[in-house]
Amino acid sequence: MANDHRFFNFKRGDIVNANGEIAVVLDVLRSTETPNVCIYVRFIRNIGNSRTYDMLEVTPELTKGVDKWKPATVAELQERLSARRDYLNREIEGVLQLVGGGGASPDTGR
């Protein structure tokens, strides 16, 4: 059972509730020789950041909590995306206010 990966049963494209954070699994790399798994996951809180995804290296002994992840729904994903969009819009508006723009110019889009 050297390559027993049953502690992580999600696949690419799955929406997960990762201990209260909503995320989308981008890729799962499973070793054919060991129980090691590399999980590429995009947490909604990282949208707009320079680091758009996380890579977790896990084993059955060191799961880093991924064994507790639960499936999430599209509705939960959309709710978190909407909240993130609102946050980013507030940040953008704050920058525009700082430079006296207050909003996008219809002529330049800036």
Coordinates of N, CA and C in Angstrom, one line a residue:
M1 N 0.8 -1.2 0.0 CA 0.0 0.0 0.0 C 0.9 1.2 0.0
A2 N 2.0 1.2 -0.7 CA 2.9 2.3 -0.7 C 2.3 3.6 -1.3
N3 N 1.4 3.4 -2.3 CA 0.8 4.5 -2.9 C -0.7 4.7 -2.6
D4 N -1.0 4.6 -1.3 CA -2.4 4.7 -0.9 C -2.7 6.2 -0.7
H5 N -3.5 6.7 -1.6 CA -3.9 8.2 -1.6 C -5.3 8.4 -1.1
R6 N -5.9 7.5 -0.4 CA -7.3 7.6 0.0 C -7.6 8.7 0.9
F7 N -6.6 9.3 1.6 CA -6.8 10.4 2.5 C -7.2 11.7 1.8
F8 N -7.0 11.7 0.4 CA -7.4 12.9 -0.3 C -8.1 12.4 -1.6
N9 N -9.4 12.6 -1.6 CA -10.3 12.1 -2.7 C -10.8 13.1 -3.7
F10 N -10.3 14.3 -3.6 CA -10.7 15.4 -4.6 C -9.9 15.3 -5.9
K11 N -10.5 15.9 -6.9 CA -9.8 15.9 -8.2 C -9.9 17.4 -8.8
R12 N -9.2 17.6 -9.9 CA -9.2 18.8 -10.6 C -10.6 19.3 -10.8
G13 N -10.8 20.6 -10.5 CA -12.1 21.2 -10.7 C -13.1 21.1 -9.6
D14 N -12.8 20.3 -8.6 CA -13.7 20.2 -7.4 C -13.6 21.5 -6.6
I15 N -14.8 21.9 -6.1 CA -14.9 23.0 -5.1 C -14.9 22.4 -3.7
V16 N -14.0 23.0 -2.9 CA -13.9 22.4 -1.5 C -14.1 23.5 -0.5
N17 N -14.5 23.1 0.7 CA -14.5 23.9 1.9 C -13.3 23.4 2.6
A18 N -12.3 24.2 2.6 CA -11.0 23.9 3.2 C -10.9 24.5 4.6
N19 N -11.6 23.9 5.5 CA -11.6 24.4 6.9 C -12.1 25.8 7.0
G20 N -13.2 26.1 6.3 CA -13.9 27.4 6.3 C -13.6 28.3 5.1
E21 N -12.6 27.9 4.4 CA -12.2 28.7 3.2 C -12.7 27.9 2.0
I22 N -13.3 28.7 1.0 CA -13.7 28.0 -0.2 C -12.6 28.1 -1.2
A23 N -12.3 27.0 -1.9 CA -11.2 26.9 -2.9 C -11.6 26.0 -4.0
V24 N -10.8 26.1 -5.1 CA -11.0 25.2 -6.2 C -9.7 24.4 -6.4
V25 N -9.8 23.1 -6.6 CA -8.7 22.3 -6.8 C -8.2 22.4 -8.3
L26 N -7.0 22.9 -8.5 CA -6.5 23.1 -9.8 C -5.8 21.9 -10.4
D27 N -5.2 21.1 -9.5 CA -4.5 19.8 -10.0 C -4.1 19.0 -8.8
V28 N -4.1 17.7 -9.0 CA -3.6 16.8 -8.0 C -2.6 15.8 -8.6
L29 N -1.4 15.9 -8.1 CA -0.3 15.0 -8.6 C -0.1 13.9 -7.5
R30 N -0.3 12.7 -8.0 CA -0.2 11.5 -7.1 C 1.0 10.7 -7.5
S31 N 1.8 10.4 -6.6 CA 3.0 9.5 -6.8 C 2.6 8.1 -7.1
T32 N 3.2 7.5 -8.0 CA 3.0 6.0 -8.2 C 3.8 5.2 -7.3
E33 N 4.8 5.8 -6.7 CA 5.8 5.1 -5.9 C 5.5 5.2 -4.4
T34 N 4.9 6.4 -4.0 CA 4.8 6.7 -2.5 C 3.4 7.2 -2.3
P35 N 3.0 7.4 -1.0 CA 1.7 7.9 -0.7 C 1.6 9.5 -0.8
N36 N 2.7 10.1 -1.3 CA 2.8 11.5 -1.4 C 1.8 12.1 -2.5
V37 N 1.2 13.2 -2.2 CA 0.3 13.9 -3.1 C 0.7 15.4 -3.1
C38 N 0.7 16.0 -4.2 CA 0.9 17.5 -4.4 C -0.4 18.0 -4.9
I39 N -1.0 19.0 -4.1 CA -2.3 19.5 -4.4 C -2.1 21.0 -4.8
Y40 N -2.5 21.4 -6.0 CA -2.6 22.8 -6.4 C -4.0 23.3 -6.2
V41 N -4.1 24.3 -5.4 CA -5.5 24.8 -5.0 C -5.5 26.3 -5.1
R42 N -6.6 26.8 -5.5 CA -6.8 28.3 -5.6 C -7.9 28.7 -4.6
F43 N -7.4 29.3 -3.5 CA -8.3 29.9 -2.5 C -8.9 31.2 -3.0
I44 N -10.1 31.4 -2.8 CA -10.8 32.6 -3.3 C -10.2 33.9 -2.7
R45 N -9.7 33.8 -1.5 CA -9.0 34.9 -0.9 C -7.8 35.4 -1.6
N46 N -7.2 34.5 -2.5 CA -6.0 34.9 -3.2 C -6.2 35.5 -4.5
I47 N -7.5 35.6 -5.0 CA -7.8 36.2 -6.3 C -7.4 37.7 -6.2
G48 N -6.6 38.1 -7.1 CA -6.1 39.5 -7.1 C -4.8 39.6 -6.5
N49 N -4.3 38.6 -5.9 CA -2.9 38.6 -5.2 C -1.9 38.1 -6.2
S50 N -0.6 38.4 -6.0 CA 0.4 38.0 -6.9 C 0.6 36.4 -6.8
R51 N 0.2 35.8 -5.7 CA 0.3 34.4 -5.6 C -1.2 33.9 -5.7
T52 N -1.5 33.4 -6.9 CA -2.9 33.0 -7.2 C -3.2 31.6 -6.8
Y53 N -2.3 30.8 -6.4 CA -2.6 29.4 -6.0 C -1.6 29.0 -4.9
D54 N -2.0 28.0 -4.2 CA -1.1 27.3 -3.2 C -0.8 25.9 -3.7
M55 N 0.4 25.4 -3.3 CA 0.7 24.0 -3.6 C 1.0 23.4 -2.3
L56 N 0.3 22.3 -2.0 CA 0.5 21.6 -0.7 C 1.0 20.2 -1.0
E57 N 2.1 19.9 -0.3 CA 2.7 18.6 -0.4 C 2.3 17.8 0.9
V58 N 1.5 16.7 0.7 CA 1.0 16.0 1.8 C 1.2 14.5 1.7
T59 N 1.2 13.9 2.9 CA 1.3 12.5 3.0 C 0.2 12.0 4.0
P60 N -0.1 10.7 4.1 CA -1.0 10.3 5.1 C -0.7 10.7 6.5
E61 N 0.6 10.8 6.8 CA 1.1 11.1 8.1 C 1.1 12.7 8.3
L62 N 1.2 13.4 7.3 CA 1.3 14.9 7.3 C 0.3 15.4 6.3
T63 N -1.0 15.5 6.7 CA -2.1 15.8 5.8 C -2.3 17.3 5.8
K64 N -1.8 18.1 6.7 CA -1.9 19.5 6.7 C -3.4 19.9 6.7
G65 N -4.3 19.0 7.2 CA -5.7 19.3 7.3 C -6.5 19.0 6.0
V66 N -5.9 18.6 4.9 CA -6.6 18.3 3.7 C -7.6 17.1 3.9
D67 N -7.3 16.2 4.8 CA -8.1 15.1 5.1 C -9.5 15.5 5.7
K68 N -9.6 16.8 6.2 CA -10.8 17.3 6.7 C -11.6 18.2 5.8
W69 N -11.1 18.4 4.6 CA -11.8 19.2 3.6 C -13.1 18.5 3.2
K70 N -14.1 19.3 2.9 CA -15.4 18.8 2.5 C -15.8 19.4 1.2
P71 N -16.6 18.7 0.4 CA -17.1 19.3 -0.8 C -17.9 20.6 -0.5
A72 N -17.8 21.5 -1.4 CA -18.6 22.8 -1.4 C -19.4 22.9 -2.6
T73 N -20.3 23.8 -2.6 CA -21.3 24.0 -3.7 C -20.9 25.1 -4.6
V74 N -21.5 25.1 -5.8 CA -21.3 26.3 -6.7 C -21.8 27.5 -6.0
A75 N -22.9 27.4 -5.3 CA -23.5 28.6 -4.6 C -22.6 29.2 -3.6
E76 N -21.9 28.3 -2.8 CA -20.9 28.8 -1.9 C -19.7 29.4 -2.6
L77 N -19.3 28.9 -3.7 CA -18.2 29.5 -4.5 C -18.6 30.9 -5.0
Q78 N -19.9 31.0 -5.5 CA -20.3 32.2 -6.1 C -20.5 33.3 -4.9
E79 N -20.9 32.9 -3.8 CA -21.0 33.8 -2.6 C -19.6 34.3 -2.3
R80 N -18.6 33.5 -2.2 CA -17.3 33.9 -1.9 C -16.7 34.8 -3.0
L81 N -16.9 34.4 -4.2 CA -16.5 35.2 -5.4 C -17.1 36.6 -5.3
S82 N -18.4 36.7 -5.0 CA -19.0 38.0 -4.9 C -18.4 38.8 -3.8
A83 N -18.2 38.2 -2.7 CA -17.6 39.0 -1.6 C -16.2 39.5 -2.0
R84 N -15.4 38.6 -2.7 CA -14.0 39.0 -3.1 C -14.1 40.1 -4.1
R85 N -15.1 40.0 -5.0 CA -15.2 41.1 -6.1 C -15.6 42.4 -5.4
D86 N -16.5 42.4 -4.4 CA -16.8 43.6 -3.7 C -15.6 44.2 -3.0
Y87 N -14.8 43.3 -2.3 CA -13.6 43.8 -1.7 C -12.7 44.5 -2.7
L88 N -12.4 43.8 -3.8 CA -11.5 44.4 -4.8 C -12.0 45.7 -5.4
N89 N -13.3 45.8 -5.6 CA -13.9 47.0 -6.1 C -13.8 48.1 -5.1
R90 N -13.9 47.8 -3.8 CA -13.7 48.9 -2.8 C -12.2 49.3 -2.8
E91 N -11.3 48.4 -2.9 CA -9.9 48.7 -3.0 C -9.6 49.6 -4.2
I92 N -10.1 49.2 -5.3 CA -9.9 50.0 -6.6 C -10.5 51.4 -6.4
E93 N -11.7 51.5 -5.8 CA -12.3 52.8 -5.6 C -11.5 53.6 -4.6
G94 N -10.9 53.0 -3.6 CA -10.0 53.7 -2.7 C -8.8 54.4 -3.4
V95 N -8.2 53.6 -4.3 CA -7.1 54.1 -5.1 C -7.5 55.3 -5.9
L96 N -8.7 55.1 -6.6 CA -9.2 56.2 -7.5 C -9.5 57.5 -6.6
Q97 N -10.0 57.3 -5.5 CA -10.3 58.4 -4.6 C -9.1 59.1 -4.2
L98 N -8.0 58.3 -3.9 CA -6.8 58.9 -3.5 C -6.2 59.8 -4.5
V99 N -6.3 59.5 -5.8 CA -5.7 60.3 -6.8 C -6.7 61.3 -7.4
G100 N -7.9 61.4 -6.7 CA -8.9 62.4 -7.1 C -9.7 62.0 -8.3
G101 N -9.7 60.7 -8.6 CA -10.4 60.2 -9.8 C -11.9 59.9 -9.5
G102 N -12.1 59.4 -8.3 CA -13.5 59.1 -7.9 C -14.2 58.0 -8.8
G103 N -13.8 57.7 -9.9 CA -14.4 56.8 -10.8 C -13.7 56.7 -12.1
A104 N -14.1 55.8 -13.0 CA -13.5 55.7 -14.3 C -13.9 56.7 -15.2
S105 N -13.0 57.2 -16.0 CA -13.3 58.2 -17.0 C -13.9 57.5 -18.2
P106 N -15.0 58.0 -18.8 CA -15.6 57.3 -19.9 C -14.7 57.4 -21.2
D107 N -13.8 58.4 -21.2 CA -12.9 58.6 -22.4 C -11.7 57.6 -22.3
T108 N -11.1 57.5 -21.2 CA -9.9 56.7 -21.1 C -10.1 55.4 -20.4
G109 N -11.2 55.2 -19.7 CA -11.3 53.9 -18.9 C -10.5 54.0 -17.6
R110 N -9.9 55.1 -17.3 CA -9.1 55.3 -16.1 C -9.7 56.4 -15.2

